[in-house]
Coordinates of C-alpha atoms in Angstrom, one line a residue:
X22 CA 20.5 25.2 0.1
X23 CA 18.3 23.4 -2.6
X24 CA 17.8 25.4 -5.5
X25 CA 13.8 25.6 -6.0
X26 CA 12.4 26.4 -9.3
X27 CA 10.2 29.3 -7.6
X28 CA 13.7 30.3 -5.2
X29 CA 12.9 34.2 -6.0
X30 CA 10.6 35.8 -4.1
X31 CA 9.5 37.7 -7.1
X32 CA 8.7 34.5 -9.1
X33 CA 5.4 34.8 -11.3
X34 CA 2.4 33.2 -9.9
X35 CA 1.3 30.3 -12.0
X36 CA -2.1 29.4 -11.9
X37 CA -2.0 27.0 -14.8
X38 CA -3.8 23.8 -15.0
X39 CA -3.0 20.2 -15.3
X40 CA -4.0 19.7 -18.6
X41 CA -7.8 20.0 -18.4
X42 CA -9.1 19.6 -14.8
X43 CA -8.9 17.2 -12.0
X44 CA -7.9 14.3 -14.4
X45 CA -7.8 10.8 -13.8
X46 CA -5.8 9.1 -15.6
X47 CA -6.8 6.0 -17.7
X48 CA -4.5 4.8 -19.9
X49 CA -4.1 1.5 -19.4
X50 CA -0.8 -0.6 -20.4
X51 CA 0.4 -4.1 -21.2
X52 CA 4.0 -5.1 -19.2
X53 CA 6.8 -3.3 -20.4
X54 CA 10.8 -4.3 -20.2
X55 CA 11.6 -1.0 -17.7
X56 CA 14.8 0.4 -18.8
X57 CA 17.7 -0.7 -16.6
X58 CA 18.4 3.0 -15.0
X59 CA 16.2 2.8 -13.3
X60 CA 16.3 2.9 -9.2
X61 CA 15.7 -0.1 -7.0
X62 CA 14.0 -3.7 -7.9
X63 CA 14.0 -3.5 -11.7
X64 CA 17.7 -3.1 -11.6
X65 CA 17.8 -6.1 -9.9
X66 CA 16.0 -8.8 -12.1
X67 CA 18.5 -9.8 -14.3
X68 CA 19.8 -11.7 -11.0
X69 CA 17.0 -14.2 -11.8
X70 CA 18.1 -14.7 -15.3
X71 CA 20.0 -17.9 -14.4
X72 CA 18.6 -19.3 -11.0
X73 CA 21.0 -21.2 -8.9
X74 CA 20.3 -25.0 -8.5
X75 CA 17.8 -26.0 -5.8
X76 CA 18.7 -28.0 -2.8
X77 CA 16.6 -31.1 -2.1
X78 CA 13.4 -30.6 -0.1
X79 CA 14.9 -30.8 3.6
X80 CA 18.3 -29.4 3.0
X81 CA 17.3 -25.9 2.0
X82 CA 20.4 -24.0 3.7
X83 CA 21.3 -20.4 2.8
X84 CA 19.7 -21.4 -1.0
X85 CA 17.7 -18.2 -2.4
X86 CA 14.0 -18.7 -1.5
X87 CA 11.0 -18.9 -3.9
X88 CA 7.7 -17.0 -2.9
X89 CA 4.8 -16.5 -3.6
X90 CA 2.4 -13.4 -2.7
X91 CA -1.2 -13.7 -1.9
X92 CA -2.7 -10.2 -1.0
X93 CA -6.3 -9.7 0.5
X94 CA -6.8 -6.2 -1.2
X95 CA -7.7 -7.0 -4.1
X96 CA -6.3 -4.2 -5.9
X97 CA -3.3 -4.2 -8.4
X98 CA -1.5 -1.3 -6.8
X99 CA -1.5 -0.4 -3.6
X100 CA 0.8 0.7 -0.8
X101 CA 1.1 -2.6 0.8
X102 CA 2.6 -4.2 -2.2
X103 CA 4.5 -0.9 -2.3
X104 CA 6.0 -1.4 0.9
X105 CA 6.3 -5.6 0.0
X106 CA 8.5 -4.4 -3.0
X107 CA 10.5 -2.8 -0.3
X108 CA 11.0 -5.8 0.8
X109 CA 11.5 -7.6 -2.1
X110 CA 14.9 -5.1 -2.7
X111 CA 15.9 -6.1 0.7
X112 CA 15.3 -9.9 0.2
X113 CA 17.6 -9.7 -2.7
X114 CA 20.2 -7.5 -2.1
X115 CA 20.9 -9.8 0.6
X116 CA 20.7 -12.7 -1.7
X117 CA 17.9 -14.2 -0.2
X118 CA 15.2 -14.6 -3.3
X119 CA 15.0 -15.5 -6.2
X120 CA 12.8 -13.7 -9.0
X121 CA 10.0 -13.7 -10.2
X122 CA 7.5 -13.8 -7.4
X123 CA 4.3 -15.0 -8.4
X124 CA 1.3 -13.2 -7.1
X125 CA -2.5 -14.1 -6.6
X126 CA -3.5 -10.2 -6.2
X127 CA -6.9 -11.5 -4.4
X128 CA -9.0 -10.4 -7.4
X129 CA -11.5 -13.0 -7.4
X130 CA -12.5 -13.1 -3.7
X131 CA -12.6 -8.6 -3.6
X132 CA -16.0 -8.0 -4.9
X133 CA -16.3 -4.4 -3.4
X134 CA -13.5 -3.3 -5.5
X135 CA -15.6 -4.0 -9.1
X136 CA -13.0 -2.1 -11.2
X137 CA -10.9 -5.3 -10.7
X138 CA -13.2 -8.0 -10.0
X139 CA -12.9 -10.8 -10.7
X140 CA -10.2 -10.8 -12.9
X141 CA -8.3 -7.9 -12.6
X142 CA -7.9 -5.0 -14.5
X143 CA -8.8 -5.1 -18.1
X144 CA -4.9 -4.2 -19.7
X145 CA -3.0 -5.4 -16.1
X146 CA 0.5 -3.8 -16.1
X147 CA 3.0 -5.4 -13.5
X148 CA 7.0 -5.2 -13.4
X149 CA 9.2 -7.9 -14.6
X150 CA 9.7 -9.2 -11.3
X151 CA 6.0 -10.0 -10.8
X152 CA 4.2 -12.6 -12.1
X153 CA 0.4 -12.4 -11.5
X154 CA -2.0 -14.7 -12.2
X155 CA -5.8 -13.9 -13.4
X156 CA -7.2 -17.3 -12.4
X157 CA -11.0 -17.3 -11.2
X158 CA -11.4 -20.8 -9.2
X159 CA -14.8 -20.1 -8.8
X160 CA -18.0 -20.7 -11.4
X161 CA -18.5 -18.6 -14.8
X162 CA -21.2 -15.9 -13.0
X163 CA -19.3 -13.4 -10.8
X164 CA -22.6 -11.9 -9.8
X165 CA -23.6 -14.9 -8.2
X166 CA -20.3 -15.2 -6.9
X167 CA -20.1 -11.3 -5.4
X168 CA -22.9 -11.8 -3.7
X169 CA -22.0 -14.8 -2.3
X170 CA -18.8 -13.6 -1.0
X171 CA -20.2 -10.3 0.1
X172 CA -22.8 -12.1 2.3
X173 CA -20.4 -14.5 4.0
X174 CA -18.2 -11.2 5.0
X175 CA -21.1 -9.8 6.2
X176 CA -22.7 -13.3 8.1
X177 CA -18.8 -13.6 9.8
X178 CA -18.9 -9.9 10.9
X179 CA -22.4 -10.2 13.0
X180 CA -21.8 -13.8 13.9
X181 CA -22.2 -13.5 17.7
X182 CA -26.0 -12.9 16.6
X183 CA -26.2 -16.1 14.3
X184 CA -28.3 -19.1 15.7
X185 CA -26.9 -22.7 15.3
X186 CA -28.5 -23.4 12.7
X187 CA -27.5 -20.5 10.9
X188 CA -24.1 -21.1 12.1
X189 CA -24.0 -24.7 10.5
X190 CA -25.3 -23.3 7.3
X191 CA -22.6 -20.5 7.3
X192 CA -20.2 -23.5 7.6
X193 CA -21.0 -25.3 4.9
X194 CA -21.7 -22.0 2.6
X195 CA -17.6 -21.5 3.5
X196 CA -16.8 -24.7 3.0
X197 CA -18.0 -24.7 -0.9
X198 CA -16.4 -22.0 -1.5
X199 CA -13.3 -22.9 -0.3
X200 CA -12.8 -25.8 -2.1
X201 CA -12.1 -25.0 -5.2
X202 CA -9.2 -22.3 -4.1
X203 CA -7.9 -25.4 -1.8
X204 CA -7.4 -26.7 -5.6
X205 CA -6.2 -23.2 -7.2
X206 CA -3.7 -23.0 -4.6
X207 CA -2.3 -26.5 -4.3
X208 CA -2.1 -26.2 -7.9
X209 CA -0.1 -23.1 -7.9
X210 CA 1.9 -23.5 -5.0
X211 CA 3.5 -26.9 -6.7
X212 CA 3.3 -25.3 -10.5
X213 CA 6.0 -22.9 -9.0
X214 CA 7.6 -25.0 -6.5
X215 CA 6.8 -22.0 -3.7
X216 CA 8.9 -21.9 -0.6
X217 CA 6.9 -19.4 1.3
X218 CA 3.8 -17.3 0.8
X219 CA 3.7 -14.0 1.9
X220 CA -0.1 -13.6 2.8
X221 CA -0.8 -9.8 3.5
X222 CA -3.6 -8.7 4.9
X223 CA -5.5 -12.4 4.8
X224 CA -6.4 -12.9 8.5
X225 CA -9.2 -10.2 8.0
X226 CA -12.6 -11.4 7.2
X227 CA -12.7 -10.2 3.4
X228 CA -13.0 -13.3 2.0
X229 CA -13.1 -16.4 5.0
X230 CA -13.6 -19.0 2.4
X231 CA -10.3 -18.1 0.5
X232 CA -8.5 -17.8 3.8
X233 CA -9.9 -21.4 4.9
X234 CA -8.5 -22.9 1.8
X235 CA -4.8 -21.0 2.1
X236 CA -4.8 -22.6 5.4
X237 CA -5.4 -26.4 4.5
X238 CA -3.3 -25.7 1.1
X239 CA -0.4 -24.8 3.3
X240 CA -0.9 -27.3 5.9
X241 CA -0.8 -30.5 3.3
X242 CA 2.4 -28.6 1.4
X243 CA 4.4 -27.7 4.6
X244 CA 2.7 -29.9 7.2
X245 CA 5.1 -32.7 6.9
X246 CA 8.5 -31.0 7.3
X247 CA 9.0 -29.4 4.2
X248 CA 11.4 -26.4 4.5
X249 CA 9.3 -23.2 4.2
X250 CA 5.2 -22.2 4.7
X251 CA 3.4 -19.1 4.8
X252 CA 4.4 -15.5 6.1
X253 CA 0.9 -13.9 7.5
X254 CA 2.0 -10.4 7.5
X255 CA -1.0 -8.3 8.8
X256 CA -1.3 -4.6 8.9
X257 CA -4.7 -4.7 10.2
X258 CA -6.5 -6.8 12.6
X259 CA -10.3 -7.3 13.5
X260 CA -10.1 -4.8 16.6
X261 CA -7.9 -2.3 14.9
X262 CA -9.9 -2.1 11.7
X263 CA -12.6 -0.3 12.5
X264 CA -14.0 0.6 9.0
X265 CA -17.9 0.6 8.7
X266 CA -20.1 0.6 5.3
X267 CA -23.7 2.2 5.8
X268 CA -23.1 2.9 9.4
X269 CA -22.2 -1.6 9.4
X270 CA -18.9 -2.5 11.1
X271 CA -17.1 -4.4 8.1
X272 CA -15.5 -6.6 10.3
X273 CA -15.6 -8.1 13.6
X274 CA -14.1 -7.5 16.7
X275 CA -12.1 -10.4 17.6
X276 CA -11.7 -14.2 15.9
X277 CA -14.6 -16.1 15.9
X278 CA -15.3 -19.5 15.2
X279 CA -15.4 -18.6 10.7
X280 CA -12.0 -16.9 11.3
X281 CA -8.6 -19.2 10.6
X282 CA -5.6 -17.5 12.6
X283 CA -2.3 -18.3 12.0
X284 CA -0.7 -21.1 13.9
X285 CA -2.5 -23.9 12.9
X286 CA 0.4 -25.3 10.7
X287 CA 3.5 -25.9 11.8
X288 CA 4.9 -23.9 8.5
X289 CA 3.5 -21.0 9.7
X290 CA 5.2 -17.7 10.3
X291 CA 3.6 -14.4 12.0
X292 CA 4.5 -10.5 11.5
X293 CA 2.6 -7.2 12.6
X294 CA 3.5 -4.0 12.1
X295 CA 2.9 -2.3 15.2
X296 CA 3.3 -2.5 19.3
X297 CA -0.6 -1.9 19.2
X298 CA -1.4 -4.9 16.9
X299 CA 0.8 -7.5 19.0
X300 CA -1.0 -6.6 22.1
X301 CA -4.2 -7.2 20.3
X302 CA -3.4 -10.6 19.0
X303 CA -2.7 -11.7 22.8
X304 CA -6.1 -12.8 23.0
X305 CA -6.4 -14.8 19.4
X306 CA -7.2 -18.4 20.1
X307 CA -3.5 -19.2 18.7
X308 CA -0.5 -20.3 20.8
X309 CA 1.7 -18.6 17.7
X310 CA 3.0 -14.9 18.4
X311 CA 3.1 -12.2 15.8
X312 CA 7.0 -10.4 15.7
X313 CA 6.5 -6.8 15.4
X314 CA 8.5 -5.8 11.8
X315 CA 7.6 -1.9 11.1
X316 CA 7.4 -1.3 7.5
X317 CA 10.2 -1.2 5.0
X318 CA 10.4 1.9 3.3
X319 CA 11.7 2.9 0.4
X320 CA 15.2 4.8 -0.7
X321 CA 14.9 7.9 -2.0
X322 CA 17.9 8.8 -3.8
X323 CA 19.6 12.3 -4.2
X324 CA 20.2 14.1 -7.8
X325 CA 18.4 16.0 -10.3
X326 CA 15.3 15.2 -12.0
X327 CA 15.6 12.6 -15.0
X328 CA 14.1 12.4 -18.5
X329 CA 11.2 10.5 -17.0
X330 CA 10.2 12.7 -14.4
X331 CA 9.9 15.4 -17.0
X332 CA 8.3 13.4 -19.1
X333 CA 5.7 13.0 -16.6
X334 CA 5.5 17.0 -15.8
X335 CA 5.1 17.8 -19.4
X336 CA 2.4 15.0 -20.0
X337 CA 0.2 16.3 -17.1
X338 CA 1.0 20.0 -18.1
X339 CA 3.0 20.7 -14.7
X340 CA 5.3 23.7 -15.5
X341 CA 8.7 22.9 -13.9
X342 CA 8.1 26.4 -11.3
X343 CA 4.9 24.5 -9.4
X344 CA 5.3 23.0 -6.4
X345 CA 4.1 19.0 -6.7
X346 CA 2.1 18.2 -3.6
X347 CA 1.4 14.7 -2.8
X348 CA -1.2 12.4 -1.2
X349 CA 0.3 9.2 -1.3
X350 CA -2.7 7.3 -0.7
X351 CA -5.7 4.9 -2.4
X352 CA -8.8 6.8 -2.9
X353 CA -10.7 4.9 -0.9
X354 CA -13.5 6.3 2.6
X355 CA -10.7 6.1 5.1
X356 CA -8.0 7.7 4.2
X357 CA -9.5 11.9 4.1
X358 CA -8.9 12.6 0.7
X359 CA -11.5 15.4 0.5
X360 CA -9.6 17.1 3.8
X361 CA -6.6 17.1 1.7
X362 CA -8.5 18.9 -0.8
X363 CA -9.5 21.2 1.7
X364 CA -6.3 21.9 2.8
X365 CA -5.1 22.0 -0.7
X366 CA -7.8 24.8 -1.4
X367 CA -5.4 26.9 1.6
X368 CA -2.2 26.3 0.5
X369 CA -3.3 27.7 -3.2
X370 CA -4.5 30.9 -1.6
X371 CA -1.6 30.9 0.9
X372 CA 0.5 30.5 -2.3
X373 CA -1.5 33.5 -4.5
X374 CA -1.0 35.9 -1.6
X375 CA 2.8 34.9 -1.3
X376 CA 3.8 35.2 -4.7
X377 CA 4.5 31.1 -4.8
X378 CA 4.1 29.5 -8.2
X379 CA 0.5 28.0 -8.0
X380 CA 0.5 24.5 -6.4
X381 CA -0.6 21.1 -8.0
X382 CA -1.7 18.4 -5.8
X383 CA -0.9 14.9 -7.0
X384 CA -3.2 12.0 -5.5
X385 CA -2.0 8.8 -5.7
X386 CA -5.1 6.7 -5.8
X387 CA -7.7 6.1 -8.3
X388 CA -11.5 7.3 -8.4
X389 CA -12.1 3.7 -9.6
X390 CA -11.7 2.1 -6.4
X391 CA -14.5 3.0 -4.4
X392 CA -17.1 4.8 -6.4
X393 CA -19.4 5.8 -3.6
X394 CA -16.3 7.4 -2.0
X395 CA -14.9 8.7 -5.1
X396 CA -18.3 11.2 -5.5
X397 CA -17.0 12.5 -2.4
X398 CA -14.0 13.5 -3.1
X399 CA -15.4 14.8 -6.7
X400 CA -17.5 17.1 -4.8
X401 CA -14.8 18.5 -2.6
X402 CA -12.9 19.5 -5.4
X403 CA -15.4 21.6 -7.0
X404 CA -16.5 22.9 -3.7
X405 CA -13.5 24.5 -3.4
X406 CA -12.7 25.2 -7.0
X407 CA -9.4 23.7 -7.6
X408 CA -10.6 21.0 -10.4
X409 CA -7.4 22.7 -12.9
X410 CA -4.9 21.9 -10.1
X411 CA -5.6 18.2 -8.7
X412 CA -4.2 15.1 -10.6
X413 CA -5.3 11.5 -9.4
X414 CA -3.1 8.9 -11.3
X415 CA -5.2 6.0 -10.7
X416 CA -2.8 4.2 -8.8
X417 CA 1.2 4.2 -8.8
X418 CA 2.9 1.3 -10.4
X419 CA 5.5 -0.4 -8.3
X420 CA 8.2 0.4 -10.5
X421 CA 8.4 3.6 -13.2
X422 CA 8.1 2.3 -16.5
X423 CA 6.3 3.7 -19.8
X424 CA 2.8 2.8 -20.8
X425 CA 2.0 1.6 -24.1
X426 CA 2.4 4.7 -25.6
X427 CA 5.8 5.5 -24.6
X428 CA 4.3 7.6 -21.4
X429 CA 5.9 7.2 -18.1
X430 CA 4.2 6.3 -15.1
X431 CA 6.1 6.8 -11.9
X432 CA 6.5 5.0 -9.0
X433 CA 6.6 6.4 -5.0
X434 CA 10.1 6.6 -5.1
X435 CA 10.3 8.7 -8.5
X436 CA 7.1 10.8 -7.1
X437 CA 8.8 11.8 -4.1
X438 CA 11.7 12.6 -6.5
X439 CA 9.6 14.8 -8.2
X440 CA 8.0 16.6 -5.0
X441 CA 11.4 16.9 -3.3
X442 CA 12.9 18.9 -6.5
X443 CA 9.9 21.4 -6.8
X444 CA 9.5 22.3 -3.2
X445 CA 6.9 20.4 -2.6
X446 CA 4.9 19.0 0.1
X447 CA 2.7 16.1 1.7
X448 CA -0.7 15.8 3.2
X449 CA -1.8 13.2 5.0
X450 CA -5.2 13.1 6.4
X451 CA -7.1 10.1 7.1
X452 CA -10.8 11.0 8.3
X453 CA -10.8 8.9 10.9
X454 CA -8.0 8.3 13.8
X455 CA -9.1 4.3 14.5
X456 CA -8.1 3.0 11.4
X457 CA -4.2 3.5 10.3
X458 CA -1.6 0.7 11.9
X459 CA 1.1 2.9 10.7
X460 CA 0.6 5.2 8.0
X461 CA 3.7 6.3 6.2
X462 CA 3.0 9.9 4.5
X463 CA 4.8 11.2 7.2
X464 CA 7.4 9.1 6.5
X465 CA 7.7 9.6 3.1
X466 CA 7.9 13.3 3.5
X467 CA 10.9 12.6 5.9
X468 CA 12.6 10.4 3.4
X469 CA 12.3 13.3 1.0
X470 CA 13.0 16.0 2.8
X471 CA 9.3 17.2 2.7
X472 CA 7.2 19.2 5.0
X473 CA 3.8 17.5 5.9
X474 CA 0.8 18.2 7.4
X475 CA -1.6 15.6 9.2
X476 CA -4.4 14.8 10.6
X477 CA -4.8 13.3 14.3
X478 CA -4.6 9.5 14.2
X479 CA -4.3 7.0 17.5
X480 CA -1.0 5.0 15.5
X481 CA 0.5 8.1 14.9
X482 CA 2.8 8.5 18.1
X483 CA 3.9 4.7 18.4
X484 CA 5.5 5.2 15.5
X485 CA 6.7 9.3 14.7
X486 CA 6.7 10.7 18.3
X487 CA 4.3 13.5 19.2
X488 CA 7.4 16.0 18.4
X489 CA 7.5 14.9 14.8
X490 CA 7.6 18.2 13.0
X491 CA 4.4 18.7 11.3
X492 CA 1.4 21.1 10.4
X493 CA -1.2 19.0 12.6
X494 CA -4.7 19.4 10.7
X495 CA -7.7 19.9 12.7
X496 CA -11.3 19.7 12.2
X497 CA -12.9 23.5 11.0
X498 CA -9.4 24.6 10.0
X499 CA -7.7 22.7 7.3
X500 CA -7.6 25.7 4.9
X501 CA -5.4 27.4 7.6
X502 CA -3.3 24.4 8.0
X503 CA -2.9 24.6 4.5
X504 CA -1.6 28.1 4.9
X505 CA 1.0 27.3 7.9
X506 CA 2.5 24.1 5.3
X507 CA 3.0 26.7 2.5
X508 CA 4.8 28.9 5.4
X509 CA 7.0 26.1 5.9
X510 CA 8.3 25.6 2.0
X511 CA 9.0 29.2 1.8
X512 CA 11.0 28.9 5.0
X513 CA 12.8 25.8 3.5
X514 CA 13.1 27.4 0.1
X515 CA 15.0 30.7 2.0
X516 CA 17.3 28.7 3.6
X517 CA 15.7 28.8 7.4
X518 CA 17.8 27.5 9.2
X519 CA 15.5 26.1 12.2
X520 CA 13.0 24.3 9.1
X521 CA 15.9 22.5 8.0
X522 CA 16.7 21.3 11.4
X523 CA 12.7 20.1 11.5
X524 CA 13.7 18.1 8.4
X525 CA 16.6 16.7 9.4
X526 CA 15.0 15.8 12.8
X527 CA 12.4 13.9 11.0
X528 CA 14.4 12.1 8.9
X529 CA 16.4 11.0 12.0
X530 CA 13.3 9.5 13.5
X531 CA 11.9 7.4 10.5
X532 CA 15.4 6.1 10.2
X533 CA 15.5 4.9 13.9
X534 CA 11.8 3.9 14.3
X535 CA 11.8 2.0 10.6
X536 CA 14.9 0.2 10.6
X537 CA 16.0 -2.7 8.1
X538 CA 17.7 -4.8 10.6
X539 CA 14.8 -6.8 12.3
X540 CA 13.6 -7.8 8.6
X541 CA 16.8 -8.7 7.1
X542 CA 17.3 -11.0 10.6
X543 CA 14.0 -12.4 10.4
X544 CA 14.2 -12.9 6.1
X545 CA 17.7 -14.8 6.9
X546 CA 15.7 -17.2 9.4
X547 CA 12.6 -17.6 6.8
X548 CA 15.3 -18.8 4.4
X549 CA 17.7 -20.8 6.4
X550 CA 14.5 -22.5 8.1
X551 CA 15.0 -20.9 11.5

């Protein structure tokens, strides 16, 4: 049996606080050298120290592969490049790439994420392995610029209502745009002599213009033969993505005649994340098929915590006897933060009543993200009065590492850690069920040997099962779901022998529904030109 720091039934109920209220933190840091103990990639890039010698363009073989990563978030943490790190580790413990990646993080073309736009954040802190670049193709007024972009994503969403002449016009208002990131990315692409590009999330309609000029990039770099081209790896689609803004749907439907698809170069390479998505993409106006490769996730090793982790605890004013609850998600409208909080607001009284160390629960996301949203969350925390016991840590890097101050900032796998070794627990509740592809809380709580409890959400059984042990969270009674998950962590923490056979159930089903094999596979034909 783990050994909790609250294992005693009699242990003293802590109702501290987290240093001075529901806290975001803001300190910002300049890229650090990350010690080399610690877990997964950053152990790693010393491997890219002394690159091996490149083959001629056309006899590529088994070499190691250069990439380079062009995200349509926007964001400089998130849990896609989360779960691309985790493939990243994969890609080179298998030999297959070689380090650094560099990045285009899709700053300039995100207006609706201001807090990085449009050159990313003001002190940008990435891992060694990472090299981002903070160009802005486009013009010296970003205001002219974010409302350019944010009327073409809005003119592509209803443009089964546009007229032909305001179709031509849409046309050539892409077709500007895109010219000057044609030139930003041939530029880069041959500045780094890429292989492939791993384009996540850029078949959506955030930015068309950028996406246009990916495409014709790639096709004069990889249209003629030359070994590699460009990974589209999509973990939404138009149908699937059903966010609205203002009661607006954000995107469209289906493909339209604004929307590039992949296909249209014979360089490029297809991946979706779920059974759902590839059925969708059956009607796309492309003869190229998606493979379905479901997330990699992350390894969550065993062992006691490290200096960092308390380092961490002791910054944020987490006695060691709390249980570290987690919501490993962005602060951003879809993804139910304020139900967490609600639940949150249960387990606390769950926990007073039980004689449980008072609870702290640890969002991943920052308030900066969406600031409309953010107020929503902001008032669901002092709606249900648990301001002292809610961190957000505006954002999780993708590897631990100190800030400029010396202060660590932990990564998933380190969170998890952290959670696992106080008894912890996971919520994940995203507001609405038409929206997650996959969504891996569950699956983190697995890895760690977490209880979870989660909201209803139409991806959930392709993926878990509807007997994945959980607290299931529904609408009127999240404070009593928050009650049940604290039942669960005393049941865990005594030893029960039927909640450990929940856990180990549900770590047996991510590890058979997440597997690494169909990713390694299909990395060994991306590098062998297969």
């Amino acid at each position: 049996m783990i050994s909790y720091p609250w294992t005693r039934r009699t242990a003293r109920t802590h109702r501290g606080t987290t240093g001075g209220g529901a806290r975001v933190s803001r300190g910002r840091a300049t890229t650090r050298r990350v010690p080399s103990d610690i877990e997964g990639l950053t152990t790693m890039t010393a491997r890219a120290a002394t690159p091996p010698s490149r083959p001629e363009p056309g006899d590529r073989g088994t070499a190691p592969m250069r990439w380079a990563l062009v995200s349509g978030d926007g964001l400089p943490v998130s849990g896609l490049l989360t779960i691309f790190r985790n493939v990243v580790d994969r890609a080179l413990a298998a030999g297959l790439l070689e380090l650094p990646v560099t990045a285009d993080l899709g700053y300039s073309w995100r207006p609706d994420k201001p807090g990085f736009f449009p050159g990313g954040p003001p002190e940008p802190r990435y891992p060694d392995w990472l090299r981002v670049t903070h160009a802005v193709p486009v013009g010296s007024d970003p205001a002219a610029l974010a409302a350019e972009l944010g009327a073409i994503r809005a003119a592509v969403a209803r443009a089964d209502r546009l007229g032909e002449r305001e179709r031509a016009e849409l046309h050539r208002r892409v077709d500007a745009l895109a010219r000057p990131y044609e030139e930003h990315f041939d530029r880069w692409f041959a500045d780094h002599d890429v292989d492939w590009v791993v384009a996540v999330n850029m078949t959506l309609s955030d930015a068309v213009p950028v996406t246009t000029a990916l495409h014709r990039a790639a096709a004069r770099r990889w249209g003629g033969g030359r070994p590699g081209g460009v990974l589209y790896w999509d973990h939404d689609l138009f149908a699937s993505c059903a966010i609205h803004e203002r009661g607006v749907r954000v995107y469209p439907e289906r493909p339209n005649e604004f929307t590039p698809v992949p296909g249209a170069s014979p360089g490029d390479r297809w991946a979706v994340v779920s059974r759902a998505q590839e059925r969708e993409t059956r009607a796309y106006p492309t003869a190229l098929r998606p493979e379905v490769l479901t997330n990699v996730l992350p390894v969550v090793p065993d062992g006691p915590l490290e200096e960092r982790h308390h380092d961490f605890l002791d910054r944020h004013g987490i006695a060691r006897d709390r249980p570290v609850v987690l919501g490993p998600v962005r602060v951003f409208a879809v993804k139910g933060v304020e139900i967490s909080v609600e639940v949150f607001a249960g387990m606390r009284a769950e926990c007073a009543r039980a004689g449980v160390p008072d609870p702290v629960l640890v969002v991943f996301g920052s308030l900066a993200e969406d600031p409309e949203y953010a107020e929503v969350v902001r008032r669901a925390v002092g709606r249900h009065g648990v301001g002292d016991a809610v961190l957000f840590l505006d954002g999780v890097p993708l590897s631990s590492a100190p800030d400029r101050h010396g202060r660590w900032r932990l990564d998933e796998v380190d969170l998890l850690r952290v959670g696992r070794a106080s008894g912890g627990a996971v919520l994940f509740t995203p507001n609405r069920d038409d929206v997650e592809t996959v969504g891996l809380g569950p699956a983190l709580a697995a890895l760690a040997g977490l209880p979870c409890a989660v909201t209803a959400y139409q991806a959930f059984e392709e993926h878990f099962g509807a007997d994945f042990r959980r607290v299931v969270v529904t609408p009127g009674r999240a404070a009593a779901a928050g009650a049940e998950l604290v039942r669960r962590m005393v049941a865990i923490r005594d030893g029960d022998e039927g909640a450990a056979a929940d856990l180990e159930a549900n770590l047996r089903r991510v590890r058979e529904r997440f597997p690494d094999g169909p990713w390694l596979d299909f990395l060994g034909r991306m590098a062998t030109g297969r």
